[in-house]
PDB file of C-alpha atoms and ligand atoms in Angstrom:
ATOM      1  CA  UNK S 235      26.367   6.032 -47.815  1.00  0.00           C
ATOM      2  CA  UNK S 236      22.953   4.500 -47.736  1.00  0.00           C
ATOM      3  CA  UNK S 237      21.923   3.175 -44.227  1.00  0.00           C
ATOM      4  CA  UNK S 238      22.767  -0.733 -43.747  1.00  0.00           C
ATOM      5  CA  UNK S 239      20.284  -3.140 -43.145  1.00  0.00           C
ATOM      6  CA  UNK S 240      20.971  -5.933 -40.768  1.00  0.00           C
ATOM      7  CA  UNK S 241      18.747  -9.187 -39.933  1.00  0.00           C
ATOM      8  CA  UNK S 242      18.351 -12.149 -37.942  1.00  0.00           C
ATOM      9  CA  UNK S 243      16.965 -15.447 -40.014  1.00  0.00           C
ATOM     10  CA  UNK S 244      15.392 -18.188 -38.115  1.00  0.00           C
ATOM     11  CA  UNK S 245      12.544 -20.319 -37.451  1.00  0.00           C
ATOM     12  CA  UNK S 246      10.811 -19.378 -35.268  1.00  0.00           C
ATOM     13  CA  UNK S 247      12.102 -15.898 -34.828  1.00  0.00           C
ATOM     14  CA  UNK S 248       9.367 -13.480 -33.508  1.00  0.00           C
ATOM     15  CA  UNK S 249      10.736 -14.086 -29.877  1.00  0.00           C
ATOM     16  CA  UNK S 250      14.355 -12.820 -30.789  1.00  0.00           C
ATOM     17  CA  UNK S 251      15.868 -10.069 -28.669  1.00  0.00           C
ATOM     18  CA  UNK S 252      18.603  -9.664 -31.188  1.00  0.00           C
ATOM     19  CA  UNK S 253      16.666  -6.738 -33.117  1.00  0.00           C
ATOM     20  CA  UNK S 254      16.351  -4.689 -29.962  1.00  0.00           C
ATOM     21  CA  UNK S 255      20.049  -5.370 -28.667  1.00  0.00           C
ATOM     22  CA  UNK S 256      21.469  -4.479 -32.473  1.00  0.00           C
ATOM     23  CA  UNK S 257      18.986  -1.691 -33.004  1.00  0.00           C
ATOM     24  CA  UNK S 258      19.966   0.106 -29.413  1.00  0.00           C
ATOM     25  CA  UNK S 259      23.832  -0.291 -30.079  1.00  0.00           C
ATOM     26  CA  UNK S 260      23.362   1.047 -33.756  1.00  0.00           C
ATOM     27  CA  UNK S 261      21.364   4.048 -32.438  1.00  0.00           C
ATOM     28  CA  UNK S 262      23.249   4.903 -29.074  1.00  0.00           C
ATOM     29  CA  UNK S 263      26.657   4.731 -31.239  1.00  0.00           C
ATOM     30  CA  UNK S 264      25.339   6.909 -34.055  1.00  0.00           C
ATOM     31  CA  UNK S 265      26.005   3.825 -36.755  1.00  0.00           C
ATOM     32  CA  UNK S 266      23.564   4.395 -39.532  1.00  0.00           C
ATOM     33  CA  UNK S 267      21.982   1.003 -39.703  1.00  0.00           C
ATOM     34  CA  UNK S 268      18.922  -1.023 -38.871  1.00  0.00           C
ATOM     35  CA  UNK S 269      18.067  -4.641 -37.726  1.00  0.00           C
ATOM     36  CA  UNK S 270      15.081  -6.501 -38.585  1.00  0.00           C
ATOM     37  CA  UNK S 271      13.913 -10.052 -38.164  1.00  0.00           C
ATOM     38  CA  UNK S 272      13.180 -12.497 -40.993  1.00  0.00           C
ATOM     39  CA  UNK S 273      11.079 -15.511 -40.697  1.00  0.00           C
ATOM     40  CA  UNK S 274      13.381 -18.165 -43.206  1.00  0.00           C
ATOM     41  CA  UNK S 275      11.155 -21.285 -43.646  1.00  0.00           C
ATOM     42  CA  UNK S 276      13.572 -22.726 -46.405  1.00  0.00           C
ATOM     43  CA  UNK S 277      17.263 -22.914 -45.246  1.00  0.00           C
ATOM     44  CA  UNK S 278      18.123 -23.648 -48.979  1.00  0.00           C
ATOM     45  CA  UNK S 279      17.122 -20.066 -49.795  1.00  0.00           C
ATOM     46  CA  UNK S 280      19.129 -18.365 -47.113  1.00  0.00           C
ATOM     47  CA  UNK S 281      21.751 -16.790 -49.721  1.00  0.00           C
ATOM     48  CA  UNK S 282      19.380 -15.888 -52.176  1.00  0.00           C
ATOM     49  CA  UNK S 283      17.090 -14.331 -49.286  1.00  0.00           C
ATOM     50  CA  UNK S 284      20.204 -12.380 -48.220  1.00  0.00           C
ATOM     51  CA  UNK S 285      20.867 -10.641 -51.767  1.00  0.00           C
ATOM     52  CA  UNK S 286      17.093 -10.064 -52.375  1.00  0.00           C
ATOM     53  CA  UNK S 287      16.767  -8.388 -49.220  1.00  0.00           C
ATOM     54  CA  UNK S 288      19.757  -6.110 -49.789  1.00  0.00           C
ATOM     55  CA  UNK S 289      21.318  -6.832 -46.392  1.00  0.00           C
ATOM     56  CA  UNK S 290      24.626  -6.227 -45.134  1.00  0.00           C
ATOM     57  CA  UNK S 291      24.748  -8.559 -42.385  1.00  0.00           C
ATOM     58  CA  UNK S 292      22.769 -11.195 -40.710  1.00  0.00           C
ATOM     59  CA  UNK S 293      22.738 -13.548 -37.503  1.00  0.00           C
ATOM     60  CA  UNK S 294      21.502 -16.860 -38.065  1.00  0.00           C
ATOM     61  CA  UNK S 295      19.448 -18.873 -35.510  1.00  0.00           C
ATOM     62  CA  UNK S 296      17.810 -22.224 -35.239  1.00  0.00           C
ATOM     63  CA  UNK S 297      17.418 -24.262 -37.470  1.00  0.00           C
ATOM     64  CA  UNK S 298      19.729 -22.700 -39.923  1.00  0.00           C
ATOM     65  CA  UNK S 299      23.355 -22.498 -38.719  1.00  0.00           C
ATOM     66  CA  UNK S 300      24.417 -25.414 -40.781  1.00  0.00           C
ATOM     67  CA  UNK S 301      22.749 -23.701 -44.050  1.00  0.00           C
ATOM     68  CA  UNK S 302      24.228 -20.531 -43.182  1.00  0.00           C
ATOM     69  CA  UNK S 303      27.755 -22.331 -43.079  1.00  0.00           C
ATOM     70  CA  UNK S 304      27.184 -23.718 -46.463  1.00  0.00           C
ATOM     71  CA  UNK S 305      26.341 -20.416 -47.744  1.00  0.00           C
ATOM     72  CA  UNK S 306      29.342 -18.741 -47.013  1.00  0.00           C
ATOM     73  CA  UNK S 307      32.209 -17.890 -49.500  1.00  0.00           C
ATOM     74  CA  UNK S 308      34.625 -17.289 -47.014  1.00  0.00           C
ATOM     75  CA  UNK S 309      34.652 -19.014 -43.389  1.00  0.00           C
ATOM     76  CA  UNK S 310      36.488 -17.855 -40.326  1.00  0.00           C
ATOM     77  CA  UNK S 311      38.665 -20.946 -39.019  1.00  0.00           C
ATOM     78  CA  UNK S 312      36.786 -21.716 -35.954  1.00  0.00           C
ATOM     79  CA  UNK S 313      33.241 -21.475 -37.829  1.00  0.00           C
ATOM     80  CA  UNK S 314      34.806 -24.095 -40.493  1.00  0.00           C
ATOM     81  CA  UNK S 315      36.212 -26.228 -37.690  1.00  0.00           C
ATOM     82  CA  UNK S 316      32.700 -26.589 -35.940  1.00  0.00           C
ATOM     83  CA  UNK S 317      30.552 -26.453 -39.019  1.00  0.00           C
ATOM     84  CA  UNK S 318      28.298 -24.090 -38.064  1.00  0.00           C
ATOM     85  CA  UNK S 319      27.709 -19.920 -38.706  1.00  0.00           C
ATOM     86  CA  UNK S 320      25.589 -17.516 -36.937  1.00  0.00           C
ATOM     87  CA  UNK S 321      26.739 -14.333 -38.074  1.00  0.00           C
ATOM     88  CA  UNK S 322      27.236 -13.386 -41.631  1.00  0.00           C
ATOM     89  CA  UNK S 323      28.533  -9.991 -43.214  1.00  0.00           C
ATOM     90  CA  UNK S 324      28.684  -9.423 -46.966  1.00  0.00           C
ATOM     91  CA  UNK S 325      32.048  -7.563 -48.331  1.00  0.00           C
ATOM     92  CA  UNK S 326      32.337  -7.073 -51.995  1.00  0.00           C
ATOM     93  CA  UNK S 327      29.260  -9.279 -53.012  1.00  0.00           C
ATOM     94  CA  UNK S 328      30.804 -12.342 -50.708  1.00  0.00           C
ATOM     95  CA  UNK S 329      29.484 -13.830 -47.668  1.00  0.00           C
ATOM     96  CA  UNK S 330      31.916 -13.947 -44.596  1.00  0.00           C
ATOM     97  CA  UNK S 331      30.801 -16.619 -42.015  1.00  0.00           C
ATOM     98  CA  UNK S 332      31.785 -16.762 -38.252  1.00  0.00           C
ATOM     99  CA  UNK S 333      30.604 -18.354 -34.901  1.00  0.00           C
ATOM    100  CA  UNK S 334      30.183 -16.103 -32.191  1.00  0.00           C
ATOM    101  CA  UNK S 335      28.045 -18.476 -29.796  1.00  0.00           C
ATOM    102  CA  UNK S 336      31.210 -20.263 -28.701  1.00  0.00           C
ATOM    103  CA  UNK S 337      33.236 -17.290 -27.935  1.00  0.00           C
ATOM    104  CA  UNK S 338      30.093 -15.540 -26.129  1.00  0.00           C
ATOM    105  CA  UNK S 339      29.485 -18.655 -24.174  1.00  0.00           C
ATOM    106  CA  UNK S 340      33.518 -18.808 -23.301  1.00  0.00           C
ATOM    107  CA  UNK S 341      33.014 -15.182 -22.140  1.00  0.00           C
ATOM    108  CA  UNK S 342      29.971 -15.832 -19.843  1.00  0.00           C
ATOM    109  CA  UNK S 343      31.346 -18.463 -17.979  1.00  0.00           C
ATOM    110  CA  UNK S 344      34.664 -17.154 -17.650  1.00  0.00           C
ATOM    111  CA  UNK S 345      33.488 -15.401 -14.150  1.00  0.00           C
ATOM    112  CA  UNK S 346      33.680 -18.921 -12.713  1.00  0.00           C
ATOM    113  CA  UNK S 347      37.383 -19.359 -11.553  1.00  0.00           C
ATOM    114  CA  UNK S 348      39.556 -22.592 -11.143  1.00  0.00           C
ATOM    115  CA  UNK S 349      37.506 -24.306 -13.758  1.00  0.00           C
ATOM    116  CA  UNK S 350      39.008 -27.591 -15.412  1.00  0.00           C
ATOM    117  CA  UNK S 351      36.137 -30.016 -15.699  1.00  0.00           C
ATOM    118  CA  UNK S 352      32.849 -29.504 -17.248  1.00  0.00           C
ATOM    119  CA  UNK S 353      29.907 -31.694 -17.620  1.00  0.00           C
ATOM    120  CA  UNK S 354      27.735 -30.903 -20.545  1.00  0.00           C
ATOM    121  CA  UNK S 355      23.971 -31.882 -20.226  1.00  0.00           C
ATOM    122  CA  UNK S 356      23.003 -32.323 -24.148  1.00  0.00           C
ATOM    123  CA  UNK S 357      25.043 -33.000 -27.072  1.00  0.00           C
ATOM    124  CA  UNK S 358      23.227 -30.727 -30.081  1.00  0.00           C
ATOM    125  CA  UNK S 359      24.179 -28.067 -32.085  1.00  0.00           C
ATOM    126  CA  UNK S 360      24.836 -25.575 -29.113  1.00  0.00           C
ATOM    127  CA  UNK S 361      27.038 -28.150 -27.263  1.00  0.00           C
ATOM    128  CA  UNK S 362      29.100 -29.130 -30.456  1.00  0.00           C
ATOM    129  CA  UNK S 363      30.704 -25.289 -31.101  1.00  0.00           C
ATOM    130  CA  UNK S 364      30.791 -24.685 -27.324  1.00  0.00           C
ATOM    131  CA  UNK S 365      32.598 -27.882 -26.371  1.00  0.00           C
ATOM    132  CA  UNK S 366      35.259 -27.275 -29.366  1.00  0.00           C
ATOM    133  CA  UNK S 367      36.108 -23.989 -28.217  1.00  0.00           C
ATOM    134  CA  UNK S 368      36.052 -25.131 -24.195  1.00  0.00           C
ATOM    135  CA  UNK S 369      38.536 -28.051 -25.416  1.00  0.00           C
ATOM    136  CA  UNK S 370      40.798 -25.694 -27.113  1.00  0.00           C
ATOM    137  CA  UNK S 371      41.062 -23.381 -24.325  1.00  0.00           C
ATOM    138  CA  UNK S 372      42.337 -26.427 -22.112  1.00  0.00           C
ATOM    139  CA  UNK S 373      39.115 -27.468 -20.265  1.00  0.00           C
ATOM    140  CA  UNK S 374      37.987 -31.167 -20.156  1.00  0.00           C
ATOM    141  CA  UNK S 375      34.544 -31.525 -21.374  1.00  0.00           C
ATOM    142  CA  UNK S 376      32.447 -34.875 -20.541  1.00  0.00           C
ATOM    143  CA  UNK S 377      28.894 -35.009 -22.392  1.00  0.00           C
ATOM    144  CA  UNK S 378      26.066 -36.767 -20.866  1.00  0.00           C
ATOM    145  CA  UNK S 379      22.958 -37.225 -23.414  1.00  0.00           C
ATOM    146  CA  UNK S 380      19.365 -38.535 -23.292  1.00  0.00           C
ATOM    147  CA  UNK S 381      19.983 -40.752 -26.293  1.00  0.00           C
ATOM    148  CA  UNK S 382      23.186 -42.055 -28.345  1.00  0.00           C
ATOM    149  CA  UNK S 383      23.123 -40.974 -31.905  1.00  0.00           C
ATOM    150  CA  UNK S 384      24.232 -37.421 -31.440  1.00  0.00           C
ATOM    151  CA  UNK S 385      26.988 -38.768 -29.162  1.00  0.00           C
ATOM    152  CA  UNK S 386      28.779 -40.476 -31.858  1.00  0.00           C
ATOM    153  CA  UNK S 387      30.443 -37.479 -33.704  1.00  0.00           C
ATOM    154  CA  UNK S 388      31.719 -36.449 -30.111  1.00  0.00           C
ATOM    155  CA  UNK S 389      33.160 -39.964 -29.412  1.00  0.00           C
ATOM    156  CA  UNK S 390      34.875 -39.823 -32.826  1.00  0.00           C
ATOM    157  CA  UNK S 391      36.357 -36.456 -31.805  1.00  0.00           C
ATOM    158  CA  UNK S 392      37.690 -37.853 -28.438  1.00  0.00           C
ATOM    159  CA  UNK S 393      35.209 -36.552 -25.984  1.00  0.00           C
ATOM    160  CA  UNK S 394      34.182 -38.702 -23.074  1.00  0.00           C
ATOM    161  CA  UNK S 395      30.360 -39.243 -23.780  1.00  0.00           C
ATOM    162  CA  UNK S 396      27.532 -41.164 -21.747  1.00  0.00           C
ATOM    163  CA  UNK S 397      23.860 -41.688 -22.206  1.00  0.00           C
ATOM    164  CA  UNK S 398      21.595 -41.925 -18.922  1.00  0.00           C
ATOM    165  CA  UNK S 399      21.954 -45.795 -19.064  1.00  0.00           C
ATOM    166  CA  UNK S 400      25.690 -45.855 -18.833  1.00  0.00           C
ATOM    167  CA  UNK S 401      26.578 -42.973 -16.897  1.00  0.00           C
ATOM    168  CA  UNK S 402      29.563 -43.321 -14.662  1.00  0.00           C
ATOM    169  CA  UNK S 403      29.526 -40.125 -12.505  1.00  0.00           C
ATOM    170  CA  UNK S 404      32.644 -38.017 -11.513  1.00  0.00           C
ATOM    171  CA  UNK S 405      33.326 -34.742 -10.168  1.00  0.00           C
ATOM    172  CA  UNK S 406      32.957 -31.545 -12.409  1.00  0.00           C
ATOM    173  CA  UNK S 407      33.836 -27.898 -11.628  1.00  0.00           C
ATOM    174  CA  UNK S 408      30.841 -26.732 -13.664  1.00  0.00           C
ATOM    175  CA  UNK S 409      27.662 -28.230 -14.828  1.00  0.00           C
ATOM    176  CA  UNK S 410      25.842 -26.969 -17.772  1.00  0.00           C
ATOM    177  CA  UNK S 411      22.631 -27.346 -19.552  1.00  0.00           C
ATOM    178  CA  UNK S 412      23.074 -27.364 -23.099  1.00  0.00           C
ATOM    179  CA  UNK S 413      19.409 -29.128 -24.042  1.00  0.00           C
ATOM    180  CA  UNK S 414      16.027 -27.456 -24.328  1.00  0.00           C
ATOM    181  CA  UNK S 415      14.700 -29.037 -21.753  1.00  0.00           C
ATOM    182  CA  UNK S 416      12.814 -26.283 -19.472  1.00  0.00           C
ATOM    183  CA  UNK S 417      12.671 -23.909 -22.396  1.00  0.00           C
ATOM    184  CA  UNK S 418       9.179 -24.428 -22.864  1.00  0.00           C
ATOM    185  CA  UNK S 419       8.120 -27.251 -20.469  1.00  0.00           C
ATOM    186  CA  UNK S 420       9.176 -28.351 -16.798  1.00  0.00           C
ATOM    187  CA  UNK S 421      11.338 -31.039 -17.631  1.00  0.00           C
ATOM    188  CA  UNK S 422      14.808 -31.399 -16.270  1.00  0.00           C
ATOM    189  CA  UNK S 423      17.810 -32.255 -18.879  1.00  0.00           C
ATOM    190  CA  UNK S 424      18.642 -35.481 -16.938  1.00  0.00           C
ATOM    191  CA  UNK S 425      16.960 -37.614 -14.420  1.00  0.00           C
ATOM    192  CA  UNK S 426      16.746 -36.129 -11.030  1.00  0.00           C
ATOM    193  CA  UNK S 427      18.817 -39.045  -9.621  1.00  0.00           C
ATOM    194  CA  UNK S 428      21.764 -38.524 -11.720  1.00  0.00           C
ATOM    195  CA  UNK S 429      21.711 -34.884 -10.917  1.00  0.00           C
ATOM    196  CA  UNK S 430      21.363 -35.119  -7.424  1.00  0.00           C
ATOM    197  CA  UNK S 431      24.254 -37.098  -7.538  1.00  0.00           C
ATOM    198  CA  UNK S 432      26.567 -34.774  -9.381  1.00  0.00           C
ATOM    199  CA  UNK S 433      25.456 -31.480  -8.270  1.00  0.00           C
ATOM    200  CA  UNK S 434      26.610 -31.464  -4.987  1.00  0.00           C
ATOM    201  CA  UNK S 435      30.261 -31.766  -6.041  1.00  0.00           C
ATOM    202  CA  UNK S 436      30.141 -29.232  -8.414  1.00  0.00           C
ATOM    203  CA  UNK S 437      31.283 -25.524  -7.810  1.00  0.00           C
ATOM    204  CA  UNK S 438      28.446 -24.161 -10.045  1.00  0.00           C
ATOM    205  CA  UNK S 439      25.334 -24.640 -12.485  1.00  0.00           C
ATOM    206  CA  UNK S 440      24.768 -22.960 -15.812  1.00  0.00           C
ATOM    207  CA  UNK S 441      21.929 -22.844 -18.288  1.00  0.00           C
ATOM    208  CA  UNK S 442      21.955 -21.782 -21.781  1.00  0.00           C
ATOM    209  CA  UNK S 443      18.127 -20.958 -21.424  1.00  0.00           C
ATOM    210  CA  UNK S 444      17.761 -17.206 -20.745  1.00  0.00           C
ATOM    211  CA  UNK S 445      14.704 -15.428 -19.586  1.00  0.00           C
ATOM    212  CA  UNK S 446      13.606 -17.826 -17.118  1.00  0.00           C
ATOM    213  CA  UNK S 447      14.498 -19.947 -14.149  1.00  0.00           C
ATOM    214  CA  UNK S 448      14.692 -23.448 -15.585  1.00  0.00           C
ATOM    215  CA  UNK S 449      13.726 -26.566 -13.433  1.00  0.00           C
ATOM    216  CA  UNK S 450      17.564 -27.437 -13.757  1.00  0.00           C
ATOM    217  CA  UNK S 451      18.693 -23.920 -12.078  1.00  0.00           C
ATOM    218  CA  UNK S 452      15.891 -24.245  -9.570  1.00  0.00           C
ATOM    219  CA  UNK S 453      17.394 -27.782  -8.367  1.00  0.00           C
ATOM    220  CA  UNK S 454      20.983 -26.522  -8.411  1.00  0.00           C
ATOM    221  CA  UNK S 455      19.800 -23.833  -6.082  1.00  0.00           C
ATOM    222  CA  UNK S 456      18.000 -26.166  -3.791  1.00  0.00           C
ATOM    223  CA  UNK S 457      21.828 -27.573  -3.455  1.00  0.00           C
ATOM    224  CA  UNK S 458      22.820 -24.083  -2.534  1.00  0.00           C
ATOM    225  CA  UNK S 459      25.006 -23.795  -5.766  1.00  0.00           C
ATOM    226  CA  UNK S 460      25.784 -20.622  -7.740  1.00  0.00           C
ATOM    227  CA  UNK S 461      23.731 -20.600 -10.765  1.00  0.00           C
ATOM    228  CA  UNK S 462      23.899 -18.413 -14.225  1.00  0.00           C
ATOM    229  CA  UNK S 463      21.391 -18.233 -16.927  1.00  0.00           C
ATOM    230  CA  UNK S 464      22.014 -17.988 -20.821  1.00  0.00           C
ATOM    231  CA  UNK S 465      21.673 -14.223 -20.961  1.00  0.00           C
ATOM    232  CA  UNK S 466      25.323 -13.229 -20.950  1.00  0.00           C
ATOM    233  CA  UNK S 467      26.001 -15.802 -23.523  1.00  0.00           C
ATOM    234  CA  UNK S 468      23.284 -14.176 -25.779  1.00  0.00           C
ATOM    235  CA  UNK S 469      24.695 -10.673 -25.107  1.00  0.00           C
ATOM    236  CA  UNK S 470      28.189 -11.452 -25.711  1.00  0.00           C
ATOM    237  CA  UNK S 471      27.556 -13.463 -29.041  1.00  0.00           C
ATOM    238  CA  UNK S 472      25.527 -10.302 -29.992  1.00  0.00           C
ATOM    239  CA  UNK S 473      28.272  -8.105 -29.152  1.00  0.00           C
ATOM    240  CA  UNK S 474      30.798  -9.845 -30.939  1.00  0.00           C
ATOM    241  CA  UNK S 475      28.747 -10.358 -33.939  1.00  0.00           C
ATOM    242  CA  UNK S 476      28.100  -6.365 -33.563  1.00  0.00           C
ATOM    243  CA  UNK S 477      31.591  -5.951 -33.631  1.00  0.00           C
ATOM    244  CA  UNK S 478      32.036  -7.784 -37.401  1.00  0.00           C
ATOM    245  CA  UNK S 479      29.076  -5.997 -38.618  1.00  0.00           C
ATOM    246  CA  UNK S 480      30.638  -2.492 -37.873  1.00  0.00           C
ATOM    247  CA  UNK S 481      34.166  -3.894 -39.060  1.00  0.00           C
ATOM    248  CA  UNK S 482      35.588  -3.397 -35.658  1.00  0.00           C
ATOM    249  CA  UNK S 483      35.009   0.371 -34.997  1.00  0.00           C
ATOM    250  CA  UNK S 484      33.868   0.290 -31.414  1.00  0.00           C
ATOM    251  CA  UNK S 485      35.072  -1.240 -28.035  1.00  0.00           C
ATOM    252  CA  UNK S 486      33.830  -4.463 -26.467  1.00  0.00           C
ATOM    253  CA  UNK S 487      32.716  -2.505 -23.425  1.00  0.00           C
ATOM    254  CA  UNK S 488      31.253   0.472 -25.585  1.00  0.00           C
ATOM    255  CA  UNK S 489      28.901  -2.059 -27.398  1.00  0.00           C
ATOM    256  CA  UNK S 490      28.214  -3.715 -24.192  1.00  0.00           C
ATOM    257  CA  UNK S 491      27.127  -0.413 -22.459  1.00  0.00           C
ATOM    258  CA  UNK S 492      24.499   0.174 -25.128  1.00  0.00           C
ATOM    259  CA  UNK S 493      23.166  -3.317 -26.020  1.00  0.00           C
ATOM    260  CA  UNK S 494      22.977  -4.714 -22.759  1.00  0.00           C
ATOM    261  CA  UNK S 495      19.800  -2.143 -22.046  1.00  0.00           C
ATOM    262  CA  UNK S 496      17.739  -4.656 -24.020  1.00  0.00           C
ATOM    263  CA  UNK S 497      17.793  -6.845 -21.157  1.00  0.00           C
ATOM    264  CA  UNK S 498      16.204  -4.364 -18.960  1.00  0.00           C
ATOM    265  CA  UNK S 499      13.658  -3.239 -21.216  1.00  0.00           C
TER     266      UNK S 499
HETATM  267  P1  NDP G 646      19.319 -29.017 -30.475  1.00  0.00           P
HETATM  268  O1  NDP G 646      18.035 -29.256 -31.010  1.00  0.00           O
HETATM  269  O2  NDP G 646      20.461 -28.881 -31.532  1.00  0.00           O
HETATM  270  O3  NDP G 646      19.858 -30.229 -29.217  1.00  0.00           O
HETATM  271  C1  NDP G 646      18.950 -30.509 -28.377  1.00  0.00           C
HETATM  272  C2  NDP G 646      19.548 -31.216 -27.329  1.00  0.00           C
HETATM  273  O4  NDP G 646      18.663 -31.080 -26.091  1.00  0.00           O
HETATM  274  C3  NDP G 646      19.960 -32.729 -27.737  1.00  0.00           C
HETATM  275  O5  NDP G 646      20.817 -33.124 -26.922  1.00  0.00           O
HETATM  276  C4  NDP G 646      18.577 -33.391 -27.298  1.00  0.00           C
HETATM  277  O6  NDP G 646      18.860 -34.812 -26.797  1.00  0.00           O
HETATM  278  C5  NDP G 646      18.506 -32.586 -25.846  1.00  0.00           C
HETATM  279  N1  NDP G 646      17.159 -32.675 -25.413  1.00  0.00           N
HETATM  280  C6  NDP G 646      15.928 -31.950 -25.755  1.00  0.00           C
HETATM  281  N2  NDP G 646      14.969 -31.959 -24.931  1.00  0.00           N
HETATM  282  C7  NDP G 646      15.304 -32.911 -23.783  1.00  0.00           C
HETATM  283  C8  NDP G 646      14.679 -33.383 -22.847  1.00  0.00           C
HETATM  284  N3  NDP G 646      13.539 -33.275 -22.515  1.00  0.00           N
HETATM  285  N4  NDP G 646      15.412 -33.913 -21.826  1.00  0.00           N
HETATM  286  C9  NDP G 646      16.513 -34.542 -22.118  1.00  0.00           C
HETATM  287  N5  NDP G 646      17.435 -33.998 -23.262  1.00  0.00           N
HETATM  288  C10 NDP G 646      16.582 -33.152 -24.014  1.00  0.00           C
HETATM  289  O7  NDP G 646      19.309 -27.745 -29.764  1.00  0.00           O
HETATM  290  P2  NDP G 646      20.532 -26.577 -29.770  1.00  0.00           P
HETATM  291  O8  NDP G 646      21.764 -26.889 -29.498  1.00  0.00           O
HETATM  292  O9  NDP G 646      19.920 -25.607 -30.975  1.00  0.00           O
HETATM  293  O10 NDP G 646      19.891 -25.595 -28.463  1.00  0.00           O
HETATM  294  C11 NDP G 646      19.855 -26.025 -27.174  1.00  0.00           C
HETATM  295  C12 NDP G 646      19.382 -24.883 -26.257  1.00  0.00           C
HETATM  296  O11 NDP G 646      20.559 -23.788 -26.076  1.00  0.00           O
HETATM  297  C13 NDP G 646      18.165 -24.143 -26.553  1.00  0.00           C
HETATM  298  O12 NDP G 646      17.432 -24.389 -25.262  1.00  0.00           O
HETATM  299  C14 NDP G 646      18.427 -22.983 -26.864  1.00  0.00           C
HETATM  300  O13 NDP G 646      17.482 -21.955 -26.446  1.00  0.00           O
HETATM  301  C15 NDP G 646      19.826 -22.529 -26.349  1.00  0.00           C
HETATM  302  N6  NDP G 646      20.530 -21.455 -26.778  1.00  0.00           N
HETATM  303  C16 NDP G 646      21.064 -20.605 -25.912  1.00  0.00           C
HETATM  304  C17 NDP G 646      21.595 -19.541 -26.732  1.00  0.00           C
HETATM  305  C18 NDP G 646      22.069 -18.296 -25.812  1.00  0.00           C
HETATM  306  O14 NDP G 646      22.463 -17.270 -26.600  1.00  0.00           O
HETATM  307  N7  NDP G 646      21.863 -18.483 -24.486  1.00  0.00           N
HETATM  308  C19 NDP G 646      22.247 -19.468 -27.905  1.00  0.00           C
HETATM  309  C20 NDP G 646      21.795 -21.062 -28.613  1.00  0.00           C
HETATM  310  C21 NDP G 646      21.288 -22.022 -27.970  1.00  0.00           C
HETATM  311  P3  NDP G 646      18.845 -36.025 -28.018  1.00  0.00           P
HETATM  312  O15 NDP G 646      19.849 -36.044 -28.587  1.00  0.00           O
HETATM  313  O16 NDP G 646      18.460 -37.057 -26.927  1.00  0.00           O
HETATM  314  O17 NDP G 646      17.338 -35.646 -28.716  1.00  0.00           O
END
């Protein structure tokens, strides 16, 4: 059988850790495949590009997760529910779509015990799939966002939502930064006064941004709170994607042993 080809599609995509993660696992587990990155500028061309490049599977990152959803012939029920696909596998000419971000995130926060209430800072694409899986699992999710338009969808789905102007604070077991604030700048995801009001009463603070200590996590530490960045979320979404790519050939822990080396190189 010819070597199978995989890729990550995104714009930008050069910074992605996925090629390293997947290639380490392919190599160490002896699976004859190779994973590369592809700068996809026009999301409408996702399907055409997939077949032109002769790929077996892809991951999809910003800003193409909705395009990926539209490109699939068969959708996993959870991906269908949230409208976002970050993993596609080709089988007999058909594209099968999955969302591994949300289960990856769920596993990443499972180390925090006795958590029932969660405050999301942000209401973008990542918040969409992760809030849904948390609710499915019985967590109570409140969303606090800078502006109101993105909150409309959540409100309709029955989530409690606030902007900075109308926020009524409560006690939350976990506070999670779901925004890109702090990714390429030094901004907090919400005004400091709001954060200083809710952080002291929480059990821990989590950020989906990885590879750096964000201003949000720095602030959480000044309140002596446990913190966690987005590295495990990235690792776990990758392991679950790899499981689909290799058709459930390996155990989660076997994939993890090899894939996590990408974080120490
Ligand atoms: P979106 O562009 O869909 O949403 C961005 C959100 O951030 C919006 O709610 C926006 O608010 C808010 N926001 C942006 N800048 C600021 C700011 N300066 N202050 C306050 N709020 C701000 O982004 P995504 O959901 O795709 O990504 C969010 C983050 O998740 C990114 O940092 C990304 O790197 C990270 N991520 C991590 C993953 C992992 O594996 N660890 C996987 C996927 C994403 P508004 O509506 O007002 O504009």
